[in-house]
Coordinates of C-alpha atoms in Angstrom, one line a residue:
M1 CA -1.4 -14.6 0.3
P2 CA -3.1 -14.4 3.1
E3 CA -3.0 -17.6 4.9
T4 CA -6.9 -17.7 5.3
W5 CA -7.0 -17.6 1.4
R6 CA -7.2 -20.5 -1.1
L7 CA -7.2 -21.5 -4.7
V8 CA -10.4 -22.2 -5.8
S9 CA -9.2 -22.0 -10.1
D10 CA -6.0 -22.5 -11.6
E11 CA -6.9 -22.8 -15.9
T12 CA -5.4 -21.4 -19.2
T13 CA -8.1 -20.4 -21.9
V14 CA -7.6 -18.8 -25.3
P15 CA -10.4 -16.4 -24.9
F16 CA -9.1 -15.0 -28.9
D17 CA -7.6 -17.3 -31.4
V18 CA -7.4 -15.9 -35.1
R19 CA -4.9 -17.2 -37.6
V20 CA -2.9 -13.6 -36.8
V21 CA -3.3 -13.4 -33.5
T22 CA -4.0 -15.6 -30.5
I23 CA -4.1 -14.7 -26.8
T24 CA -3.9 -17.2 -23.8
A25 CA -4.9 -16.5 -20.2
A26 CA -3.6 -18.2 -17.5
T27 CA -5.9 -17.1 -14.2
R28 CA -6.1 -18.3 -10.3
I29 CA -8.9 -17.3 -8.4
Y30 CA -8.4 -17.0 -4.5
E31 CA -11.1 -16.9 -2.1
D32 CA -11.2 -16.1 1.7
A33 CA -12.1 -19.4 3.0
D34 CA -12.5 -18.6 6.7
L35 CA -15.1 -15.3 5.0
R36 CA -17.1 -18.2 3.3
E37 CA -17.2 -20.8 6.6
R38 CA -18.5 -17.5 8.7
L39 CA -21.1 -16.4 6.4
A40 CA -22.2 -20.6 5.8
A41 CA -22.2 -20.7 9.6
A42 CA -24.8 -17.4 9.9
T43 CA -26.6 -17.9 6.2
D44 CA -26.9 -21.4 5.0
T45 CA -25.4 -20.4 2.2
E46 CA -21.7 -21.3 0.3
A47 CA -21.3 -18.0 -1.1
T48 CA -18.8 -15.9 -0.9
W49 CA -18.2 -12.1 -1.5
R50 CA -14.3 -11.7 -1.3
F51 CA -12.3 -13.1 -3.9
V52 CA -9.2 -12.1 -5.9
F53 CA -8.1 -13.3 -8.9
A54 CA -4.7 -12.4 -10.9
S55 CA -4.5 -13.7 -14.9
R56 CA -1.1 -13.0 -17.2
L57 CA -2.4 -12.4 -21.5
R58 CA -0.2 -13.4 -23.6
I59 CA -0.5 -12.5 -27.2
R60 CA 1.1 -14.4 -30.1
P61 CA 2.8 -13.1 -31.9
A62 CA 4.7 -10.8 -29.5
Q63 CA 4.2 -7.3 -29.1
R64 CA 5.0 -4.3 -27.3
P65 CA 1.8 -3.3 -25.4
S66 CA 0.6 0.2 -27.3
G67 CA -1.6 2.6 -25.6
A68 CA -3.9 1.5 -27.9
L69 CA -3.9 -2.7 -27.2
T70 CA -3.6 -1.5 -23.7
R71 CA -7.4 0.2 -24.0
L72 CA -8.6 -2.7 -26.3
V73 CA -7.4 -5.1 -23.2
S74 CA -8.6 -3.1 -20.6
D75 CA -12.5 -3.0 -22.0
R76 CA -12.1 -6.3 -23.2
A77 CA -11.0 -8.2 -19.4
S78 CA -13.5 -5.5 -17.5
S79 CA -16.5 -6.4 -19.6
S80 CA -15.8 -9.9 -18.8
F81 CA -15.1 -9.1 -14.8
L82 CA -18.3 -7.8 -15.0
D83 CA -19.6 -11.1 -16.0
V84 CA -17.9 -12.3 -13.7
L85 CA -19.4 -10.1 -10.9
E86 CA -22.7 -11.5 -12.3
D87 CA -22.4 -15.2 -12.2
R88 CA -21.5 -14.8 -8.2
G89 CA -24.8 -13.1 -7.7
F90 CA -23.3 -9.8 -7.7
S91 CA -26.1 -7.5 -9.4
D92 CA -27.1 -3.7 -9.4
I93 CA -23.3 -3.4 -11.0
S94 CA -22.5 0.3 -11.4
R95 CA -18.9 1.9 -12.1
A96 CA -18.2 4.2 -8.5
D97 CA -14.6 5.9 -9.5
T98 CA -11.0 5.0 -10.4
H99 CA -7.8 4.3 -7.5
R100 CA -4.5 4.7 -9.1
F101 CA -1.7 2.5 -7.1
R102 CA 1.7 1.5 -7.3
V103 CA 3.2 -2.1 -9.1
G104 CA 6.5 -1.5 -8.8
G105 CA 7.2 1.5 -10.8
D106 CA 4.4 1.6 -12.7
D107 CA 1.0 3.4 -11.9
V108 CA -2.1 1.7 -12.3
A109 CA -5.8 2.4 -12.3
A110 CA -7.7 0.5 -10.8
T111 CA -12.0 0.7 -11.8
R112 CA -13.9 0.5 -8.6
Y113 CA -17.6 -0.7 -8.6
R114 CA -20.8 -1.1 -6.3
A115 CA -23.2 -4.0 -6.5
R116 CA -25.5 -5.6 -4.4
V117 CA -26.0 -9.3 -3.5
A118 CA -29.3 -10.7 -2.6
L119 CA -29.3 -12.9 0.5
D120 CA -32.6 -14.4 1.9
D121 CA -34.5 -11.0 2.6
R122 CA -31.4 -8.9 2.6
D123 CA -29.4 -6.7 0.2
L124 CA -26.0 -6.6 0.9
P125 CA -23.9 -3.8 -0.3
V126 CA -20.2 -5.5 -1.7
E127 CA -17.4 -3.1 -3.3
A128 CA -15.3 -5.0 -6.2
Y129 CA -12.2 -3.7 -8.6
F130 CA -10.5 -4.3 -12.1
A131 CA -6.9 -3.1 -13.0
A132 CA -5.2 -4.6 -16.2
W133 CA -1.6 -3.3 -16.8
P134 CA 1.0 -4.0 -19.6
S135 CA 4.2 -5.9 -18.4
G136 CA 6.5 -6.8 -20.9
E137 CA 5.0 -8.1 -23.9
T138 CA 2.2 -9.6 -21.5
F139 CA -0.8 -7.7 -19.9
L140 CA -1.5 -8.4 -16.3
L141 CA -5.0 -8.0 -14.6
G142 CA -5.8 -8.1 -11.2
G143 CA -9.3 -7.3 -9.2
G144 CA -11.4 -8.5 -6.5
A145 CA -14.4 -8.0 -4.4
Y146 CA -15.3 -8.1 -1.0
P147 CA -18.4 -6.7 1.2
L148 CA -19.1 -4.0 2.8
S149 CA -20.9 -5.5 5.9
L150 CA -22.6 -8.4 6.8
P151 CA -25.4 -9.9 7.2
G152 CA -26.1 -10.2 10.9
S153 CA -23.5 -10.3 13.9
E154 CA -20.9 -11.0 11.6
T155 CA -18.4 -8.2 11.1
F156 CA -15.8 -7.3 8.5
D157 CA -13.8 -4.8 8.3
P158 CA -14.2 -3.3 4.5
E159 CA -11.4 -0.8 4.7
R160 CA -8.5 -3.7 5.9
G161 CA -10.7 -5.8 2.9
R162 CA -9.4 -3.1 0.5
E163 CA -6.0 -2.6 1.7
E164 CA -5.5 -6.3 1.4
L165 CA -7.2 -6.9 -2.1
F166 CA -4.6 -4.0 -3.0
G167 CA -1.7 -5.3 -1.3
M168 CA -2.7 -9.2 -3.2
M169 CA -2.6 -7.2 -6.7
R170 CA 0.5 -5.4 -6.5
S171 CA 1.8 -8.7 -5.8
I172 CA 1.1 -9.9 -9.0
R173 CA 3.8 -10.9 -11.7

């Protein structure tokens, strides 16, 4: 994890539990503390639109992920990711396309979303990515978001932001 990032949440939840199947999710969320401070100084806001998360889903009883189960997990988790974006103040969220990247020896598809964030009288563009992939008998989820531009004289390189996001997603184990 880059040194300007800080852990803001580390929790284990049980998003699904019926008598025959239990899913446990261990999730960590990190934010770019440096960008948060820069935005606070420039705008008097505590918001940040640059974060990354990693989750490990365990299904009990354990079973090897099938294509159907992978699609189900991905669809449900993607829907939850959109809720997280809305909770963080993102609006006008739309699916843009899919970006493929390598994790270990596997090819993983990440969905790219475009969105907006309202700040005072400005409307700023942001990008977010989400991916879910099987790993042994578990599923790994990863994603995050970053601004495409910042208010005032603040600068941010979205290409570097995308590269860092995918670098962190590749490190999810």
